mmCIF file of C-alpha atoms and ligand atoms in Angstrom:
data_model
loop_
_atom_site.group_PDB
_atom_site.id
_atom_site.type_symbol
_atom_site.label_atom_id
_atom_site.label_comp_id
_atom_site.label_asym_id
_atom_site.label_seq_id
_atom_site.Cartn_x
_atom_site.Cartn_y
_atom_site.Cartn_z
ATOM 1 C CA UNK A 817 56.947 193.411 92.831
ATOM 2 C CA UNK A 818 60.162 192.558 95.257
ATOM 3 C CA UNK A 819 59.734 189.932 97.202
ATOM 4 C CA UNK A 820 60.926 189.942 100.698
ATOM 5 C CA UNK A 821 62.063 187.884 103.865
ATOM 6 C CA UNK A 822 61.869 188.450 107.140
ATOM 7 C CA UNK A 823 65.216 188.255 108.926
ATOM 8 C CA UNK A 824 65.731 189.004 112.902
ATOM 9 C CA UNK A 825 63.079 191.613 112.838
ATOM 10 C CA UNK A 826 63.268 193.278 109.243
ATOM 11 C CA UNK A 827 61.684 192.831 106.002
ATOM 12 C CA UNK A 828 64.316 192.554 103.559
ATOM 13 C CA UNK A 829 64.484 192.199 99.806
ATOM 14 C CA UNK A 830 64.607 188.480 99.093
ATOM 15 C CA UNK A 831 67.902 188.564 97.122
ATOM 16 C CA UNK A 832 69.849 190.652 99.859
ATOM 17 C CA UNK A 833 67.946 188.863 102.892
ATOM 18 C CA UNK A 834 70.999 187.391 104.757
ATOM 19 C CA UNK A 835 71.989 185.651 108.027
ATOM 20 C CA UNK A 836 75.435 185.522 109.845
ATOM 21 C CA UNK A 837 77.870 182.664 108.707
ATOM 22 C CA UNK A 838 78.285 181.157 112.460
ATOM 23 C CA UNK A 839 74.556 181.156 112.992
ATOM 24 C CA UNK A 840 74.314 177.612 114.071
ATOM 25 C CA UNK A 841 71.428 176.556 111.893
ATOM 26 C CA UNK A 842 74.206 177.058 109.194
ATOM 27 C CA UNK A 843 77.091 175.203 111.195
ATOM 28 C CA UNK A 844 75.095 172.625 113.255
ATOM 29 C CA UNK A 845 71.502 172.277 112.012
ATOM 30 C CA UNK A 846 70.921 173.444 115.738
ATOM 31 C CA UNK A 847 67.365 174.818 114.489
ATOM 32 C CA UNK A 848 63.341 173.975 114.383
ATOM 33 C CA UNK A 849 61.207 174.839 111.047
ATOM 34 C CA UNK A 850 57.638 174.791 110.358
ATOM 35 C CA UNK A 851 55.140 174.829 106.381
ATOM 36 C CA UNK A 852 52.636 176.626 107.178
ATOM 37 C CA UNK A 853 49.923 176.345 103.813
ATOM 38 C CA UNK A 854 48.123 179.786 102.389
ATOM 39 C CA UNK A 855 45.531 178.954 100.453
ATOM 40 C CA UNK A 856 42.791 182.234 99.276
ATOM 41 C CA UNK A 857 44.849 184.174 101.134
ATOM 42 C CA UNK A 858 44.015 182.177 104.603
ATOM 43 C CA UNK A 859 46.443 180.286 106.599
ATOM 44 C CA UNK A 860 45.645 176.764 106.843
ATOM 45 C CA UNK A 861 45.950 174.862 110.789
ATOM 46 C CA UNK A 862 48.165 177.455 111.840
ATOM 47 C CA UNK A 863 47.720 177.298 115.933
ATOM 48 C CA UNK A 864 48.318 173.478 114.849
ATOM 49 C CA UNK A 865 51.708 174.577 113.615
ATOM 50 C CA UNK A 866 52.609 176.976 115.811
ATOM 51 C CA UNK A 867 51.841 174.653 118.631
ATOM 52 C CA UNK A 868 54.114 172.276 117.196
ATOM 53 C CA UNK A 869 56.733 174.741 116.698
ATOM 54 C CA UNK A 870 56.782 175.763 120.350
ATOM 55 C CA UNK A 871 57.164 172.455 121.079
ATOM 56 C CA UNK A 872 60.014 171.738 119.058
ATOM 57 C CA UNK A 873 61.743 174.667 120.732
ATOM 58 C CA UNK A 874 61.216 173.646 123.617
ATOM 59 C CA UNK A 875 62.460 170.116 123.076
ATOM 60 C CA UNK A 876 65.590 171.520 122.046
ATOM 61 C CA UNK A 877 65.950 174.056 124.658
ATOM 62 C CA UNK A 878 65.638 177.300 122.096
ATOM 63 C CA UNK A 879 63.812 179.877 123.848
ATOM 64 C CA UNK A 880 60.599 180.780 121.665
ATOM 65 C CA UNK A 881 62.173 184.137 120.426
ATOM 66 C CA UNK A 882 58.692 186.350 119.931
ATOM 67 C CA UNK A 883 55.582 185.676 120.938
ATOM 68 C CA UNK A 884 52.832 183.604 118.434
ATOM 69 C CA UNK A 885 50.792 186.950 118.820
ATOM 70 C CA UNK A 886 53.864 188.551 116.396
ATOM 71 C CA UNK A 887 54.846 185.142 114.566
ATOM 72 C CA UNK A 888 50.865 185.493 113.318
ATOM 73 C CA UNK A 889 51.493 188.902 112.459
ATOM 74 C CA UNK A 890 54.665 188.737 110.721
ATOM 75 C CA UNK A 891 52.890 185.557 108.988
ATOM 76 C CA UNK A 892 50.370 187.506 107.274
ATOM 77 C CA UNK A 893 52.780 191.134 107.144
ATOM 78 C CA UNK A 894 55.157 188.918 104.615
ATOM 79 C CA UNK A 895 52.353 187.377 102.731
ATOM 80 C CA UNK A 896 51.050 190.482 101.766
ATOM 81 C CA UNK A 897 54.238 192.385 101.098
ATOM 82 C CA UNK A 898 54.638 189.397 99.038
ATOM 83 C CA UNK A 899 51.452 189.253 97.208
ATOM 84 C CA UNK A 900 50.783 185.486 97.924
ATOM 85 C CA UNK A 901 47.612 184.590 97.813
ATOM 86 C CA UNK A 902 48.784 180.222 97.394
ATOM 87 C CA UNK A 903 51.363 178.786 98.630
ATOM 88 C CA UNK A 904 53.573 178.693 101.904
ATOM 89 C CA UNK A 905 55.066 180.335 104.444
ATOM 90 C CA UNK A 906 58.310 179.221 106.068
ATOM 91 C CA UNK A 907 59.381 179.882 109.320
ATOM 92 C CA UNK A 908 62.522 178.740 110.987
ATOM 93 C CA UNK A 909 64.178 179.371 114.019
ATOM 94 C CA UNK A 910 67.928 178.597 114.899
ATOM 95 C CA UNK A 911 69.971 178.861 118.013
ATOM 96 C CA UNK A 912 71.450 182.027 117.008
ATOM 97 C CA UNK A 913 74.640 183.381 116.364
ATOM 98 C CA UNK A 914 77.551 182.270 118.399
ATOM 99 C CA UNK A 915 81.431 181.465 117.851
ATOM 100 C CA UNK A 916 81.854 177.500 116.606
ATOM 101 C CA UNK A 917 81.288 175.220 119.838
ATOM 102 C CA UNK A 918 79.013 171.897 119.590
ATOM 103 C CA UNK A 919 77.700 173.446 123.678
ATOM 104 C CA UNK A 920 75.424 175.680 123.642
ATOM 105 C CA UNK A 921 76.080 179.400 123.776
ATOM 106 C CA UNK A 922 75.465 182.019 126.389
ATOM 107 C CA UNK A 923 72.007 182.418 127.081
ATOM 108 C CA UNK A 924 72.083 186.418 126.297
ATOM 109 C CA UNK A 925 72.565 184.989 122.442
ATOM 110 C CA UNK A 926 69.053 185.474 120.710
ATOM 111 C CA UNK A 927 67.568 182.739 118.580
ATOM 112 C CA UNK A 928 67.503 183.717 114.763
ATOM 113 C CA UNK A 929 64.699 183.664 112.957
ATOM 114 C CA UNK A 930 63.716 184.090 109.344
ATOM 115 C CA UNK A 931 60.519 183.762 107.140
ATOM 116 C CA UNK A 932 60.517 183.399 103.598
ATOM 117 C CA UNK A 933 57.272 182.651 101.285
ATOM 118 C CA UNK A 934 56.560 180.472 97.824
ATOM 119 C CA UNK A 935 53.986 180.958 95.354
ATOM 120 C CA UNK A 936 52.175 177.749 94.388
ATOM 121 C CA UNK A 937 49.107 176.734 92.381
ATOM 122 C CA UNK A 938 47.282 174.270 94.054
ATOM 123 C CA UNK A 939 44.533 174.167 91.925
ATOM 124 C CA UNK A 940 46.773 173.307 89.035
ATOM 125 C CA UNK A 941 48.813 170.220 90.258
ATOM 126 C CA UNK A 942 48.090 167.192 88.771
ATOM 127 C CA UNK A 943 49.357 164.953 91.598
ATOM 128 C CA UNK A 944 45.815 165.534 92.990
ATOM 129 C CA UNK A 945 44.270 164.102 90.018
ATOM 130 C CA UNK A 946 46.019 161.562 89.081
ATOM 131 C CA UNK A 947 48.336 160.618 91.119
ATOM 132 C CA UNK A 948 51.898 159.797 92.314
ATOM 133 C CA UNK A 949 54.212 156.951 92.926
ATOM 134 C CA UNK A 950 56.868 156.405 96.059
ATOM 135 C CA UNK A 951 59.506 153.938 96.028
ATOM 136 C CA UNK A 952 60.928 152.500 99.661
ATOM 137 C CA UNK A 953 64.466 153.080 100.897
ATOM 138 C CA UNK A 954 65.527 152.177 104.530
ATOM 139 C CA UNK A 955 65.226 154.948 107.507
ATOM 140 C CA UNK A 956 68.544 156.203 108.113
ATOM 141 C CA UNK A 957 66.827 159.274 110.833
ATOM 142 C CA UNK A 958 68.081 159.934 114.060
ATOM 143 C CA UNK A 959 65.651 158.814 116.819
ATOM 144 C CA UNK A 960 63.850 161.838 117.411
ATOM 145 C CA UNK A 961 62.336 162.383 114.216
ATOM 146 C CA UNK A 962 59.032 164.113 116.466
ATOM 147 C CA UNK A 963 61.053 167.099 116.175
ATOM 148 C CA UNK A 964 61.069 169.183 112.934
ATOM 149 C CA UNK A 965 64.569 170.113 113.168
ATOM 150 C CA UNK A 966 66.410 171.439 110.322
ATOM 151 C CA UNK A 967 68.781 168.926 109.855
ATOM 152 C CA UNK A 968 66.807 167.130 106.757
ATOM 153 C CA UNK A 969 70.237 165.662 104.932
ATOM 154 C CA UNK A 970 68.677 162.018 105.499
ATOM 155 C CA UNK A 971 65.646 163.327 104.031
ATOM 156 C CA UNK A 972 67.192 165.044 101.228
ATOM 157 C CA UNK A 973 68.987 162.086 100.270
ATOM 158 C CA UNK A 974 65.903 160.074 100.098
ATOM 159 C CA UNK A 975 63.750 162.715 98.423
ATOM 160 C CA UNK A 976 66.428 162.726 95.755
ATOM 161 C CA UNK A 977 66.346 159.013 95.162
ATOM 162 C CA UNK A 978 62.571 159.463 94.891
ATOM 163 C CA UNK A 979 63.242 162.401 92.163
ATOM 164 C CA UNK A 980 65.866 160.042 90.149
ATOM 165 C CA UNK A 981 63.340 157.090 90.193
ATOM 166 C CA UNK A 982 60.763 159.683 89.158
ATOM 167 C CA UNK A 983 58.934 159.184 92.120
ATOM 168 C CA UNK A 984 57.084 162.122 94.395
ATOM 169 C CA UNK A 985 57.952 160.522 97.623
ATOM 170 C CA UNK A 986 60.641 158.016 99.550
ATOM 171 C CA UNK A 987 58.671 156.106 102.327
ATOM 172 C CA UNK A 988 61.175 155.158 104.904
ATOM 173 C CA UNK A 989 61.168 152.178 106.203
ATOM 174 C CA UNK A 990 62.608 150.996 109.979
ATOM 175 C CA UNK A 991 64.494 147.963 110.700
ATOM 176 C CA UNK A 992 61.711 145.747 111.273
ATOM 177 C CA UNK A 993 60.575 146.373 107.793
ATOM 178 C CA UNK A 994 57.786 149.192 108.943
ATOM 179 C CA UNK A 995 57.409 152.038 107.272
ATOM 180 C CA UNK A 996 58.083 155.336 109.228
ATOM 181 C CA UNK A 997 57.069 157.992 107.012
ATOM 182 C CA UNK A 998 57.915 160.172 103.489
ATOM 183 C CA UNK A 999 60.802 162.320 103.837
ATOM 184 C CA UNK A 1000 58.700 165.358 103.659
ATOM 185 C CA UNK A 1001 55.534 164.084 104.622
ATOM 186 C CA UNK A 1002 53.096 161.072 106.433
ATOM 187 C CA UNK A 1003 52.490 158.295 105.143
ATOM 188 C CA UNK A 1004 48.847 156.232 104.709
ATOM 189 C CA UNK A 1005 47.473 153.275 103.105
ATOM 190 C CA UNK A 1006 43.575 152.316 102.791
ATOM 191 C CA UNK A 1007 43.564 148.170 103.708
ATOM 192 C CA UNK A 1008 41.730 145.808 101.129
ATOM 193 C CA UNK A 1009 39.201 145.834 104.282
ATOM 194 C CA UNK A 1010 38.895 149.693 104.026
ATOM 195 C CA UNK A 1011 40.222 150.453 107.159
ATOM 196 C CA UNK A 1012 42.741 153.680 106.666
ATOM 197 C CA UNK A 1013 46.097 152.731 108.236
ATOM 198 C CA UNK A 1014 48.555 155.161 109.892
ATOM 199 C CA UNK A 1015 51.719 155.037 112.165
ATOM 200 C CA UNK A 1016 50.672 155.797 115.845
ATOM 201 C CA UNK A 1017 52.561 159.025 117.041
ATOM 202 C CA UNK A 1018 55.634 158.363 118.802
ATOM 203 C CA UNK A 1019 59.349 159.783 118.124
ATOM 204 C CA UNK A 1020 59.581 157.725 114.838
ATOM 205 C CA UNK A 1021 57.575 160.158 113.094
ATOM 206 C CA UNK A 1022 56.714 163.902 113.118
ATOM 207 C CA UNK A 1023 53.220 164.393 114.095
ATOM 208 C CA UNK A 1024 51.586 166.076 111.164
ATOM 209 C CA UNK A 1025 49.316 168.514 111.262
ATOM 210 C CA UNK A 1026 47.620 167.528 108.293
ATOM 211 C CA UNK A 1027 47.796 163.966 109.871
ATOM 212 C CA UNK A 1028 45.993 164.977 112.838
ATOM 213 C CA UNK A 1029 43.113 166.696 110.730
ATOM 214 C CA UNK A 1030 42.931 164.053 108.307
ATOM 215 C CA UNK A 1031 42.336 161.045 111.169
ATOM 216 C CA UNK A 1032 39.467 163.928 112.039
ATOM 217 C CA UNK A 1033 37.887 164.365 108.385
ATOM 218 C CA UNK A 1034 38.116 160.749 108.268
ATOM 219 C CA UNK A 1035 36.192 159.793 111.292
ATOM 220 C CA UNK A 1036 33.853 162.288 110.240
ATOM 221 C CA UNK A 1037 33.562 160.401 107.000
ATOM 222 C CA UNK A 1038 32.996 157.225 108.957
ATOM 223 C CA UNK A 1039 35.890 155.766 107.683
ATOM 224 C CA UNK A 1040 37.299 153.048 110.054
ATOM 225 C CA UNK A 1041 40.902 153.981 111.194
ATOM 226 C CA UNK A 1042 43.838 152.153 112.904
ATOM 227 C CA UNK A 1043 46.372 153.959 114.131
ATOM 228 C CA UNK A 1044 49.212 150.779 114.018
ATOM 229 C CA UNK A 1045 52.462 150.545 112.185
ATOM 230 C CA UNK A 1046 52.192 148.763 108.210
ATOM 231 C CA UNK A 1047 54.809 146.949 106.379
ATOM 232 C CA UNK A 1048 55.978 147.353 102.305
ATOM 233 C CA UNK A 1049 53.947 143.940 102.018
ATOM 234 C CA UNK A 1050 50.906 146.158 103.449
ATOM 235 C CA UNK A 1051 51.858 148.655 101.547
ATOM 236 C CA UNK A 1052 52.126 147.128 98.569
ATOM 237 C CA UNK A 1053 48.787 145.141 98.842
ATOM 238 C CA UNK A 1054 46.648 148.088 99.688
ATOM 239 C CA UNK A 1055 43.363 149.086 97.734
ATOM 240 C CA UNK A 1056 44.955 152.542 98.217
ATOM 241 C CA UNK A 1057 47.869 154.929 99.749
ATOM 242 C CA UNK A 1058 48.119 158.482 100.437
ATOM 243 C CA UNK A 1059 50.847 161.172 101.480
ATOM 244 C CA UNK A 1060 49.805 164.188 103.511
ATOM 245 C CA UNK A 1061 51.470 167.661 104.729
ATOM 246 C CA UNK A 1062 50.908 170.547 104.792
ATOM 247 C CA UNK A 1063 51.527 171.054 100.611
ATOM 248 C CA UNK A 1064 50.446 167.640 99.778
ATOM 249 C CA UNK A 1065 46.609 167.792 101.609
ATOM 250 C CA UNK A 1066 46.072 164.107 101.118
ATOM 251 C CA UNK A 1067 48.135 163.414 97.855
ATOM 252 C CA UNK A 1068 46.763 159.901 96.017
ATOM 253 C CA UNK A 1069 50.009 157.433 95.760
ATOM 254 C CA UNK A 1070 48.607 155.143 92.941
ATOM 255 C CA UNK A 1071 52.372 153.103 92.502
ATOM 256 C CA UNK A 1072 55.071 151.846 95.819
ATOM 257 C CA UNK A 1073 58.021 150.427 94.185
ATOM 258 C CA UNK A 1074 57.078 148.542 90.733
ATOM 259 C CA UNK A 1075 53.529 147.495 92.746
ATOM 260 C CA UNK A 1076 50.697 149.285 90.807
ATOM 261 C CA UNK A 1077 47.755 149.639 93.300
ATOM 262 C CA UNK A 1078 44.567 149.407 92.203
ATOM 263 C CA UNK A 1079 43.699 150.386 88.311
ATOM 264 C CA UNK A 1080 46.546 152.425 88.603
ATOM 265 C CA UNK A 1081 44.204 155.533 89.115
ATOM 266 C CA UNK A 1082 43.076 157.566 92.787
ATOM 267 C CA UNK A 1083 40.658 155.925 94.445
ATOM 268 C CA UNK A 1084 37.065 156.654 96.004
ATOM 269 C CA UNK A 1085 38.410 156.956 99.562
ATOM 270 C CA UNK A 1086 41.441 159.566 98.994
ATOM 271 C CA UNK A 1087 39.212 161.576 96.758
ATOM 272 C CA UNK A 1088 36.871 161.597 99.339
ATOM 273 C CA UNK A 1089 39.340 162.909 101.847
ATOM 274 C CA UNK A 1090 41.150 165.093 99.488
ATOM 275 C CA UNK A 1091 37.756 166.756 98.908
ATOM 276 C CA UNK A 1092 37.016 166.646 103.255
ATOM 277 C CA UNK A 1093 40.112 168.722 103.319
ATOM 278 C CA UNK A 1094 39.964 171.028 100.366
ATOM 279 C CA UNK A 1095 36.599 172.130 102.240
ATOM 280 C CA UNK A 1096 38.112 171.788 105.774
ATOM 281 C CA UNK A 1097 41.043 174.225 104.862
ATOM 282 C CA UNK A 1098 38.405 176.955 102.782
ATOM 283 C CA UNK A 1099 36.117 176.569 106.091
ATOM 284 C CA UNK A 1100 37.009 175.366 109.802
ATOM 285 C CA UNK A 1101 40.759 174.944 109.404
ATOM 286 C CA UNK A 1102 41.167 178.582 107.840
ATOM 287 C CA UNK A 1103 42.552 181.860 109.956
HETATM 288 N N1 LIG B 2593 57.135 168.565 105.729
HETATM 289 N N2 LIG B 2593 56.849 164.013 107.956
HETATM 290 C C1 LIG B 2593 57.927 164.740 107.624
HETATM 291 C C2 LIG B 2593 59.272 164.129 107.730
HETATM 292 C C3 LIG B 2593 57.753 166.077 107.198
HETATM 293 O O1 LIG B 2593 58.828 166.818 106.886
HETATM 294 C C4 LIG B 2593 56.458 166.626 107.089
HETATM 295 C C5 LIG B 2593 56.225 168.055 106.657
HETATM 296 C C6 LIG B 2593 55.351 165.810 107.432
HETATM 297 C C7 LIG B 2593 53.929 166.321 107.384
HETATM 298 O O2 LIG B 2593 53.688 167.283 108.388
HETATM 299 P P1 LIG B 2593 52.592 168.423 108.195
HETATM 300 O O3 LIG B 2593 51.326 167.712 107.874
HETATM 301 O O4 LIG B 2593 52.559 169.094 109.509
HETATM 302 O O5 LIG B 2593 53.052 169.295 107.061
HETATM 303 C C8 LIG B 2593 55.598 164.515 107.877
HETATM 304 C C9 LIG B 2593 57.074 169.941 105.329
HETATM 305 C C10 LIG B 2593 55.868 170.287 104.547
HETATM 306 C C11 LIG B 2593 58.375 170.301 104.640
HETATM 307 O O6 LIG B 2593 59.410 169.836 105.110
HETATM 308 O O7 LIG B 2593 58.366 171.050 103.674
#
């Protein structure tokens, strides 16, 4: 079966999908993105995400170039040209096409957007079972790290150190010795006191979607949560840890740095949560 992408308003064949070479996603990073999860065919949080990617338009002054009535409809158009029953759809928007200048362009010049999908097997992955590590490198972001802009090469860099250490994730850590987030995802730990720690929402982070359902599954649980900043010492004396997005669901960390938490094995509370949002995204969180 071809697979295809949506470019500007087409489907078209994956391997001759193509934009412009002075679309300004390209030249600038002057462009928002969102993950949007498909699990049995559903879409997982999806007002969640397109709510966040109107915001991040707007934040950036991008017009929203079609309405969320056709982004839904494309969503689930491409998915089924596509076949993909698990896995994600990607959407990203840029500023459009325009001769090279850092100012903006004319305001007749349409955003781009483009839509891709990828296959994955969630039931298969044995980070949910048993685990992955993170190691800590410092937070070299840009201060408005609420947007999901496409410019990830901080986040690259880290997620590559992660992949050479043979690690899943980079937590980044601020100046004060905090730590922000993963490069691709949030970042929790579970206190020896079993309270479920999480940074507060503010520009230093993105607000995840699976963040913002997981503080709900948890209270629902009757898990005690703070919403507070953590340090690596935290970190690294925590009965547990977790990383959540949209792919990850709540993904048990069971080693930060050389620290081994635990017996080295998930633990009660993030297979309690994983299994709150397995059901969450069959049920409630499903469209
Ligand atoms: N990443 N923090 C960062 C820096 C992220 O890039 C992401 C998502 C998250 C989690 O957000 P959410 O729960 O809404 O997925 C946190 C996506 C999946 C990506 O870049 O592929």
């Amino acid at each position: 079966m071809p697979r295809f992408a949506y470019v500007n308003g087409q489907y078209r064949r994956h391997n001759e999908a193509a934009v412009h070479i002075e679309d300004r996603g390209y030249q600038f990073a002057d462009g928002i993105y969102e993950v949007v999860t498909v699990m049995n065919n559903k879409l997982i949080d999806e007002e969640g995400h397109l709510d966040r990617l109107e915001r991040s338009l707007k934040e950036l002054q991008i017009a929203m170039p079609m309405s969320r009535q056709v982004f839904k409809m494309v969503s689930r158009e491409l998915a089924r040209r596509n076949g993909l029953d698990n896995g994600l759809i990607y959407m990203q928007v840029t500023r459009g096409v325009a001769p090279r200048n850092h100012a903006f362009p004319a305001a007749n010049v349409p955003p781009a957007v483009v839509m891709t999908t990828k296959r994955m097997n969630f039931n298969k992955m044995k980070k949910f079972t048993e685990g992955v590590s993170v190691i800590t490198i410092p937070d070299q972001r840009w201060e408005r790290r609420d947007i999901k802009t496409v410019a990830l090469l901080p986040n690259c860099l880290g997620k590559q150190k992660a992949t050479e250490a043979g690690s899943y994730e980079a937590w980044q850590v601020d100046g004060d010795g905090y730590i922000t987030e993963g490069t691709s995802s949030n970042a929790w730990i579970l206190s020896k006191d079993k309270k479920l720690i999480t940074r507060p929402l503010s520009n230093d982070i993105l607000h995840g979607i699976t963040r913002r359902t997981v503080l709900q599954l948890a209270a629902e649980e009757g898990i005690e949560v703070e919403e507070r900043a953590f340090t690596v010492d935290e970190a690294y004396d925590a009965l547990e840890a977790y990383a959540t997005s949209a792919t990850s669901f709540v993904t048990p960390i069971v080693r930060i740095d050389d620290k081994v938490l635990g017996n080295g094995k998930p633990g009660h509370f993030g297979q309690k949560l994983l299994a709150a949002y397995t059901d969450y995204a069959e049920g409630a969180g499903a469209s």
